[in-house]
PDB file of C-alpha atoms in Angstrom:
ATOM      1  CA  MET A   1     187.267 -27.969  59.761  1.00 88.00           C
ATOM      2  CA  ARG A   2     184.659 -30.565  59.551  1.00 93.00           C
ATOM      3  CA  CYS A   3     181.074 -30.239  59.072  1.00 94.00           C
ATOM      4  CA  ALA A   4     179.861 -31.819  62.924  1.00 94.00           C
ATOM      5  CA  VAL A   5     176.852 -33.696  61.689  1.00 93.00           C
ATOM      6  CA  ILE A   6     176.995 -37.247  61.373  1.00 91.00           C
ATOM      7  CA  GLY A   7     177.313 -38.705  57.783  1.00 89.00           C
ATOM      8  CA  CYS A   8     178.116 -35.321  56.506  1.00 91.00           C
ATOM      9  CA  LYS A   9     181.451 -35.066  54.762  1.00 89.00           C
ATOM     10  CA  SER A  10     181.910 -31.208  54.154  1.00 90.00           C
ATOM     11  CA  ASP A  11     185.352 -30.087  54.763  1.00 90.00           C
ATOM     12  CA  SER A  12     186.659 -26.615  54.667  1.00 88.00           C
ATOM     13  CA  ARG A  13     189.960 -27.520  53.660  1.00 86.00           C
ATOM     14  CA  VAL A  14     188.395 -29.250  50.408  1.00 84.00           C
ATOM     15  CA  LYS A  15     187.431 -26.588  47.733  1.00 79.00           C
ATOM     16  CA  CYS A  16     184.556 -27.413  45.481  1.00 74.00           C
ATOM     17  CA  ALA A  17     184.271 -25.061  42.326  1.00 69.00           C
ATOM     18  CA  SER A  18     180.298 -26.065  41.755  1.00 74.00           C
ATOM     19  CA  GLU A  19     179.096 -25.014  45.260  1.00 80.00           C
ATOM     20  CA  VAL A  20     180.037 -22.778  48.542  1.00 85.00           C
ATOM     21  CA  ILE A  21     179.759 -23.748  51.550  1.00 90.00           C
ATOM     22  CA  GLN A  22     180.130 -22.307  54.563  1.00 92.00           C
ATOM     23  CA  PHE A  23     180.472 -23.021  58.383  1.00 94.00           C
ATOM     24  CA  PHE A  24     178.695 -21.722  61.158  1.00 96.00           C
ATOM     25  CA  ARG A  25     179.166 -21.571  65.033  1.00 96.00           C
ATOM     26  CA  PHE A  26     176.983 -23.384  67.089  1.00 96.00           C
ATOM     27  CA  PRO A  27     174.939 -20.816  69.035  1.00 95.00           C
ATOM     28  CA  LYS A  28     175.478 -19.466  72.481  1.00 93.00           C
ATOM     29  CA  ASP A  29     172.297 -19.957  73.677  1.00 94.00           C
ATOM     30  CA  LYS A  30     172.226 -22.963  75.774  1.00 93.00           C
ATOM     31  CA  THR A  31     168.611 -24.423  74.669  1.00 94.00           C
ATOM     32  CA  LEU A  32     169.366 -23.678  70.779  1.00 95.00           C
ATOM     33  CA  ASN A  33     172.911 -25.024  71.329  1.00 94.00           C
ATOM     34  CA  LYS A  34     171.123 -28.452  72.602  1.00 93.00           C
ATOM     35  CA  VAL A  35     169.316 -28.428  69.713  1.00 94.00           C
ATOM     36  CA  TYR A  36     172.064 -28.224  67.501  1.00 94.00           C
ATOM     37  CA  LYS A  37     173.616 -30.862  69.138  1.00 94.00           C
ATOM     38  CA  LYS A  38     170.780 -33.463  68.957  1.00 92.00           C
ATOM     39  CA  LYS A  39     170.474 -32.480  65.099  1.00 93.00           C
ATOM     40  CA  CYS A  40     174.375 -33.864  64.544  1.00 92.00           C
ATOM     41  CA  GLN A  41     173.283 -37.389  66.279  1.00 89.00           C
ATOM     42  CA  ARG A  42     176.816 -37.889  67.446  1.00 89.00           C
ATOM     43  CA  SER A  43     177.318 -40.579  70.091  1.00 86.00           C
ATOM     44  CA  ASP A  44     180.264 -38.930  71.415  1.00 88.00           C
ATOM     45  CA  THR A  45     180.574 -35.460  73.494  1.00 87.00           C
ATOM     46  CA  PHE A  46     182.206 -32.813  71.881  1.00 89.00           C
ATOM     47  CA  GLU A  47     182.831 -29.235  72.717  1.00 89.00           C
ATOM     48  CA  THR A  48     180.867 -26.954  70.748  1.00 91.00           C
ATOM     49  CA  LYS A  49     183.254 -23.822  70.724  1.00 90.00           C
ATOM     50  CA  ASP A  50     185.230 -25.444  68.418  1.00 90.00           C
ATOM     51  CA  THR A  51     182.695 -27.165  66.350  1.00 93.00           C
ATOM     52  CA  ARG A  52     180.746 -25.918  63.153  1.00 95.00           C
ATOM     53  CA  ILE A  53     177.720 -27.193  61.125  1.00 96.00           C
ATOM     54  CA  CYS A  54     177.826 -26.124  57.450  1.00 94.00           C
ATOM     55  CA  SER A  55     175.237 -24.714  55.283  1.00 93.00           C
ATOM     56  CA  LYS A  56     174.093 -27.745  53.867  1.00 93.00           C
ATOM     57  CA  HIS A  57     171.707 -28.392  56.836  1.00 95.00           C
ATOM     58  CA  PHE A  58     170.116 -25.044  56.481  1.00 95.00           C
ATOM     59  CA  THR A  59     167.388 -23.997  54.292  1.00 94.00           C
ATOM     60  CA  ASP A  60     167.097 -20.537  52.416  1.00 90.00           C
ATOM     61  CA  GLU A  61     164.551 -19.247  54.999  1.00 94.00           C
ATOM     62  CA  ASP A  62     166.794 -19.868  57.714  1.00 95.00           C
ATOM     63  CA  TYR A  63     169.026 -16.884  56.614  1.00 93.00           C
ATOM     64  CA  VAL A  64     168.773 -13.531  57.115  1.00 93.00           C
ATOM     65  CA  ARG A  65     167.349 -11.137  53.964  1.00 89.00           C
ATOM     66  CA  GLN A  66     170.222  -9.323  52.273  1.00 88.00           C
ATOM     67  CA  MET A  67     167.903  -6.482  50.881  1.00 89.00           C
ATOM     68  CA  LYS A  68     170.695  -5.205  48.846  1.00 89.00           C
ATOM     69  CA  TYR A  69     171.176  -7.961  46.785  1.00 88.00           C
ATOM     70  CA  GLU A  70     167.149  -8.351  46.658  1.00 85.00           C
ATOM     71  CA  LEU A  71     166.464  -4.532  45.528  1.00 89.00           C
ATOM     72  CA  LEU A  72     169.445  -4.869  42.898  1.00 91.00           C
ATOM     73  CA  GLN A  73     167.835  -8.288  42.043  1.00 87.00           C
ATOM     74  CA  VAL A  74     171.104  -9.998  41.851  1.00 87.00           C
ATOM     75  CA  PRO A  75     171.748 -13.401  43.661  1.00 83.00           C
ATOM     76  CA  CYS A  76     173.294 -12.932  47.092  1.00 81.00           C
ATOM     77  CA  PRO A  77     176.930 -14.587  47.455  1.00 83.00           C
ATOM     78  CA  LYS A  78     176.750 -17.752  49.213  1.00 78.00           C
ATOM     79  CA  ASN A  79     179.553 -17.000  51.322  1.00 82.00           C
ATOM     80  CA  THR A  80     178.031 -13.986  52.830  1.00 86.00           C
ATOM     81  CA  ARG A  81     174.919 -15.272  54.057  1.00 90.00           C
ATOM     82  CA  LYS A  82     174.338 -15.094  58.085  1.00 93.00           C
ATOM     83  CA  LEU A  83     172.165 -17.167  59.927  1.00 95.00           C
ATOM     84  CA  LYS A  84     168.937 -15.944  61.830  1.00 95.00           C
ATOM     85  CA  ALA A  85     169.264 -16.234  65.677  1.00 94.00           C
ATOM     86  CA  ASP A  86     167.056 -19.299  65.785  1.00 94.00           C
ATOM     87  CA  ALA A  87     167.529 -21.140  62.525  1.00 95.00           C
ATOM     88  CA  VAL A  88     167.739 -24.843  63.259  1.00 95.00           C
ATOM     89  CA  PRO A  89     169.685 -27.388  61.208  1.00 95.00           C
ATOM     90  CA  SER A  90     167.212 -29.407  58.930  1.00 94.00           C
ATOM     91  CA  LEU A  91     168.377 -30.655  55.750  1.00 93.00           C
ATOM     92  CA  ASN A  92     170.494 -33.701  55.005  1.00 90.00           C
ATOM     93  CA  LEU A  93     170.560 -34.870  58.472  1.00 87.00           C
ATOM     94  CA  PHE A  94     171.517 -39.046  59.299  1.00 78.00           C
ATOM     95  CA  LYS A  95     168.437 -40.969  59.396  1.00 72.00           C
ATOM     96  CA  PRO A  96     169.206 -43.948  61.345  1.00 61.00           C
ATOM     97  CA  SER A  97     166.044 -45.683  60.223  1.00 53.00           C
ATOM     98  CA  SER A  98     166.916 -45.061  56.353  1.00 46.00           C
ATOM     99  CA  CYS A  99     165.986 -48.112  54.172  1.00 43.00           C
ATOM    100  CA  LEU A 100     169.738 -47.658  52.717  1.00 45.00           C
ATOM    101  CA  SER A 101     171.733 -48.564  56.107  1.00 44.00           C
ATOM    102  CA  THR A 102     169.369 -51.387  56.911  1.00 44.00           C
ATOM    103  CA  CYS A 103     168.572 -53.226  53.600  1.00 48.00           C
ATOM    104  CA  ASN A 104     172.276 -53.147  52.974  1.00 54.00           C
ATOM    105  CA  ASN A 105     172.512 -54.845  56.490  1.00 59.00           C
ATOM    106  CA  SER A 106     169.707 -57.086  56.556  1.00 66.00           C
ATOM    107  CA  ASP A 107     171.234 -57.988  52.889  1.00 74.00           C
ATOM    108  CA  ALA A 108     174.525 -59.168  54.231  1.00 78.00           C
ATOM    109  CA  ARG A 109     172.968 -60.565  56.924  1.00 81.00           C
ATOM    110  CA  THR A 110     170.796 -63.036  54.944  1.00 82.00           C
ATOM    111  CA  ARG A 111     173.321 -63.909  52.511  1.00 83.00           C
ATOM    112  CA  ARG A 112     175.704 -65.124  55.611  1.00 85.00           C
ATOM    113  CA  GLN A 113     172.987 -66.698  56.965  1.00 86.00           C
ATOM    114  CA  GLN A 114     172.128 -68.871  53.831  1.00 86.00           C
ATOM    115  CA  LYS A 115     175.957 -69.760  53.410  1.00 87.00           C
ATOM    116  CA  ARG A 116     175.445 -71.157  56.798  1.00 87.00           C
ATOM    117  CA  GLU A 117     172.668 -73.359  55.822  1.00 86.00           C
ATOM    118  CA  TYR A 118     174.107 -74.593  52.659  1.00 83.00           C
ATOM    119  CA  SER A 119     177.225 -75.303  54.598  1.00 85.00           C
ATOM    120  CA  LYS A 120     175.388 -77.644  57.217  1.00 85.00           C
ATOM    121  CA  ILE A 121     173.165 -79.116  54.233  1.00 83.00           C
ATOM    122  CA  VAL A 122     176.454 -79.857  52.543  1.00 83.00           C
ATOM    123  CA  LYS A 123     177.760 -81.080  55.772  1.00 84.00           C
ATOM    124  CA  ASP A 124     174.865 -83.412  56.366  1.00 82.00           C
ATOM    125  CA  LEU A 125     174.968 -85.017  53.266  1.00 83.00           C
ATOM    126  CA  LEU A 126     178.651 -85.996  53.146  1.00 85.00           C
ATOM    127  CA  ASN A 127     177.897 -87.356  56.567  1.00 84.00           C
ATOM    128  CA  THR A 128     174.868 -89.552  55.721  1.00 77.00           C
ATOM    129  CA  GLU A 129     176.651 -90.821  52.541  1.00 62.00           C
ATOM    130  CA  ARG A 130     179.172 -92.904  55.074  1.00 59.00           C
TER     131      ARG A 130
END
């Protein structure tokens, strides 16, 4: 399964030794479910009962504290963490107005425009010499 958040490449079929990624279901609460859908920023309609969001989009505060591990002063295994009932995805969400996407598009657009202008100048020069 893949993460539903637009731009996220997390996939449960790809194992990564450096990090453990969990996948969480969308909440059954209709209001919270709508919030999750909005955070995914997808333009298509999708069925949330089969969709998951990965752990990369939640903060440490979004997880239920596991006192057993805290009392033993050992790190909680990342694959056993559970989300709080009111947790909302807030990390690594796609930003459509981010500089990265607009800069690349505007740079390419500027290059194409300059190329057209140069072509027009060359064409005009060739026509005036005759």
